[in-house]
CSV table of C-alpha atoms in Angstrom, one decimal:
chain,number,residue,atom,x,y,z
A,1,UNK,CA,-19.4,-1.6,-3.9
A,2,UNK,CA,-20.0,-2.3,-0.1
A,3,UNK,CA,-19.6,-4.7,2.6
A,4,UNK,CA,-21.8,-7.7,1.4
A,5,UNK,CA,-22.3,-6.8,-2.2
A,6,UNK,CA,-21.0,-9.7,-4.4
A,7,UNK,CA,-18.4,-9.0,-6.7
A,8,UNK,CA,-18.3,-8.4,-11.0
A,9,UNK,CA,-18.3,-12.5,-12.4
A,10,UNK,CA,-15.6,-10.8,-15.5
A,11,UNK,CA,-12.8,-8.7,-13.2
A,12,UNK,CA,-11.0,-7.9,-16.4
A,13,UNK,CA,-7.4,-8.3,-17.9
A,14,UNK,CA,-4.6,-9.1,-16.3
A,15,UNK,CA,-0.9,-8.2,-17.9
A,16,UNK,CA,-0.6,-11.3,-20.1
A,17,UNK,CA,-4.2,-10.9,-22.0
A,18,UNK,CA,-5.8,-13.2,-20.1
A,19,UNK,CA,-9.7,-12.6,-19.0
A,20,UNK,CA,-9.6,-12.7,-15.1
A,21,UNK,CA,-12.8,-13.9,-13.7
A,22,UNK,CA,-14.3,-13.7,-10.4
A,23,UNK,CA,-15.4,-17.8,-11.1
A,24,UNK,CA,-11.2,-18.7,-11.0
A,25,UNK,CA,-11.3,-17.6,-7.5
A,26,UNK,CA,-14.3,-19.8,-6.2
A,27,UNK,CA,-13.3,-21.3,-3.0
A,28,UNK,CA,-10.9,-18.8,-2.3
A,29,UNK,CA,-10.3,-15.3,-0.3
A,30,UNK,CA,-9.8,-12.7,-2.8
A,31,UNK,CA,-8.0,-9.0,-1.9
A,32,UNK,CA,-8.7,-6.3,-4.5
A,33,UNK,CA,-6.8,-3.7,-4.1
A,34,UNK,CA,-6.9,-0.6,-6.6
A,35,UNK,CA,-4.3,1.7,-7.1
A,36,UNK,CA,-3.8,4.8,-9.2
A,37,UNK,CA,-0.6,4.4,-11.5
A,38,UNK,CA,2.0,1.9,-12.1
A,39,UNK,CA,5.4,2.9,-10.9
A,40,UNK,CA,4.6,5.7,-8.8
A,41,UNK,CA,6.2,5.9,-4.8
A,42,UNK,CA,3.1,5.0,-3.1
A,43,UNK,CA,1.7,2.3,-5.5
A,44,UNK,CA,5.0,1.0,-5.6
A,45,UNK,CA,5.6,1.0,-1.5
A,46,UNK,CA,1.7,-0.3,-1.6
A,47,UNK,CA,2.4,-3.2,-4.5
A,48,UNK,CA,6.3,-4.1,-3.0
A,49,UNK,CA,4.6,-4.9,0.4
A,50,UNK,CA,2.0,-7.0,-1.1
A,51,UNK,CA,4.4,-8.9,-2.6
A,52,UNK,CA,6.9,-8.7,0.9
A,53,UNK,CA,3.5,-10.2,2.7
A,54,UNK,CA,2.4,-12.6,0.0
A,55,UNK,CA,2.8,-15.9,2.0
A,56,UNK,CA,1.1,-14.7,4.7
A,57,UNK,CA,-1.3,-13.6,2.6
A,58,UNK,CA,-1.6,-16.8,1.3
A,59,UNK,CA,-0.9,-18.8,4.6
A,60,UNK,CA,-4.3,-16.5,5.7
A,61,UNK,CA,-6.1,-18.0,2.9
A,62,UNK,CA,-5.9,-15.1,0.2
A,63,UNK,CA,-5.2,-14.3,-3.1
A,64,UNK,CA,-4.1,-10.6,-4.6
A,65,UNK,CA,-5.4,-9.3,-7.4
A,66,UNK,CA,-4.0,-5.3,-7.9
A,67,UNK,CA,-6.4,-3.2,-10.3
A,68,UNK,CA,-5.1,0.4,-11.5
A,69,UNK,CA,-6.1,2.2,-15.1
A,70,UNK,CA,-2.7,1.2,-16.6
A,71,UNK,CA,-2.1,-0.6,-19.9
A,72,UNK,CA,-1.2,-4.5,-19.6
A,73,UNK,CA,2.1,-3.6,-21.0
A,74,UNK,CA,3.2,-1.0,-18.0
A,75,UNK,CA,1.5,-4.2,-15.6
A,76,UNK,CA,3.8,-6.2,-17.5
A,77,UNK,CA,7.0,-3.9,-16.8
A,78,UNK,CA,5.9,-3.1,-12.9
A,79,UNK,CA,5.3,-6.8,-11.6
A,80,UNK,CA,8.9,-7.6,-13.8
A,81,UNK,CA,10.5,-4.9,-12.2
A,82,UNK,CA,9.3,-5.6,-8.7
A,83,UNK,CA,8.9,-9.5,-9.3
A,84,UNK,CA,5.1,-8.9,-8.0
A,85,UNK,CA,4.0,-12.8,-7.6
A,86,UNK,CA,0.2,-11.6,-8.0
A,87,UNK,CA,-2.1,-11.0,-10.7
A,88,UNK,CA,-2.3,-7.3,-11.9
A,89,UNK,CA,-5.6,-6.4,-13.8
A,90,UNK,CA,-5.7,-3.7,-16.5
A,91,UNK,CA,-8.8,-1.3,-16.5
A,92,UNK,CA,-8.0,0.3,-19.4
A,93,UNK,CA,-11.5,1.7,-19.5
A,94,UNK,CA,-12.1,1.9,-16.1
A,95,UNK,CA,-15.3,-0.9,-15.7
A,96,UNK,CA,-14.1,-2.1,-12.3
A,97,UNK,CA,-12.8,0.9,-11.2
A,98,UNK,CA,-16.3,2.1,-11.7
A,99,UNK,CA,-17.7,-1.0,-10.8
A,100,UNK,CA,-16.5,-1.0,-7.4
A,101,UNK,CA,-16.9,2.8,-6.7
A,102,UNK,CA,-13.7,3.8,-6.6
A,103,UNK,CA,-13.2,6.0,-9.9
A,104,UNK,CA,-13.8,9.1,-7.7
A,105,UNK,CA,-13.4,13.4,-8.3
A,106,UNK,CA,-10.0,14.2,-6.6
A,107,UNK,CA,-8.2,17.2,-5.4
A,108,UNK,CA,-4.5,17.1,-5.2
A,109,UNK,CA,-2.6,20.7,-5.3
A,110,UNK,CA,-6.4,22.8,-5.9
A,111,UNK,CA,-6.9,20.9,-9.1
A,112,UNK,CA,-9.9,18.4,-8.7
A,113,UNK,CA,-10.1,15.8,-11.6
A,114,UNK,CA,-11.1,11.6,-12.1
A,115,UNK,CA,-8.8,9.3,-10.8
A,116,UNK,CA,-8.6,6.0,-8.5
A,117,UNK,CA,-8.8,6.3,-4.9
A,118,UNK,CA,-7.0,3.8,-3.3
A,119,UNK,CA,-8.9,0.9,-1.9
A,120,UNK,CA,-8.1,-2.7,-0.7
A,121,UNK,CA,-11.4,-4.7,-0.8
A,122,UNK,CA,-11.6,-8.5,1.1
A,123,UNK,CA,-13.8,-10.9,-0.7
A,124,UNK,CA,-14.7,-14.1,0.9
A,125,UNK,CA,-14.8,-17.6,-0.8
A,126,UNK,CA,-18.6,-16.7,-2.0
A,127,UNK,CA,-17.4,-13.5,-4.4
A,128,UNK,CA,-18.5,-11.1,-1.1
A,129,UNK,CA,-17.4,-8.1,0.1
A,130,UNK,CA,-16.4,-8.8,3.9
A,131,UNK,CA,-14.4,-5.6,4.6
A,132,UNK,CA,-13.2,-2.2,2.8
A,133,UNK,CA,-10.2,-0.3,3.7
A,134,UNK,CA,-10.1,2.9,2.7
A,135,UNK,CA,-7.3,4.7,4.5
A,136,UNK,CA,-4.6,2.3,3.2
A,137,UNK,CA,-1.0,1.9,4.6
A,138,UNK,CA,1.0,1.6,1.5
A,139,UNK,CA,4.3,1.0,3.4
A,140,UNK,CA,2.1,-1.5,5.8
A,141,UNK,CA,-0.5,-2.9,3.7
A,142,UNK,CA,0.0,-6.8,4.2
A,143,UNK,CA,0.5,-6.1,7.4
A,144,UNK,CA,-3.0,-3.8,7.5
A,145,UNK,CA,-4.8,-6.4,5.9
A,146,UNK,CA,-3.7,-9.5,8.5
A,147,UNK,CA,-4.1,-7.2,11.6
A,148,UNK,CA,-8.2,-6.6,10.4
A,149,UNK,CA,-8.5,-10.3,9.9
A,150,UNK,CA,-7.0,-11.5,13.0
């Protein structure tokens, strides 16, 4: 996925069961943001201040949708846990992860294997891809997203 590419109409399912599609969001600004595990320090500083910056986020125009590999039931647990106010989609099988491009080859430690790169995507109220961050602030990232936009 790149700038100006329109986004997947079926985005996938979120921690309840429910099909997520891009056609809920119509009219709205949409942030994607992909993430490799539930629970871990980064996706968890990354998630926490997403949720921290949420009426901004909103005030800006924007809803949050957080993608990451992870079964709807450990979504479930993580928004509970961190009262995360924003849909969390479950690519169990990796479609959107794939989808958008971000299912990449990784090294960590001189081991390479698959895995989510970290990504936040803005969508505009047509389904497109306006920006890409790629070299996320996980501590920062509401703030990260507002500063591009201003």
């Amino acid at each position: 996925m790149k700038v100006g590419d329109k986004i997947p109409a079926i985005l996938g399912t979120d921690a309840q069961g429910r099909e997520i599609k891009a056609a809920d969001f119509a009219g709205k600004k949409l942030i994607i943001y992909f993430y490799p595990k539930d629970n871990t320090p980064g996706c968890t500083a990354e998630a926490c201040s997403l949720r921290d910056g949420y009426d901004s986020l909103q005030a800006a125009g924007y809803e949050v949708i957080g993608v990451s590999k992870d079964s709807a039931a450990s979504h479930a647990k993580f928004a509970e846990k961190h009262n995360l106010p924003f849909t969390l989609i479950a690519d169990t099988e990796k479609t959107l992860n794939e989808a958008f491009g971000v299912w990449q080859l990784k090294k960590m430690c001189g081991r390479e294997s698959m895995g989510t790169v970290r990504t936040t995507f803005l969508i505009d109220e047509t389904g497109t891809v306006t920006d890409i961050i790629n070299k996320v602030n996980t501590k920062d990232s509401a703030n990260q997203i507002l500063e591009l936009k201003k």
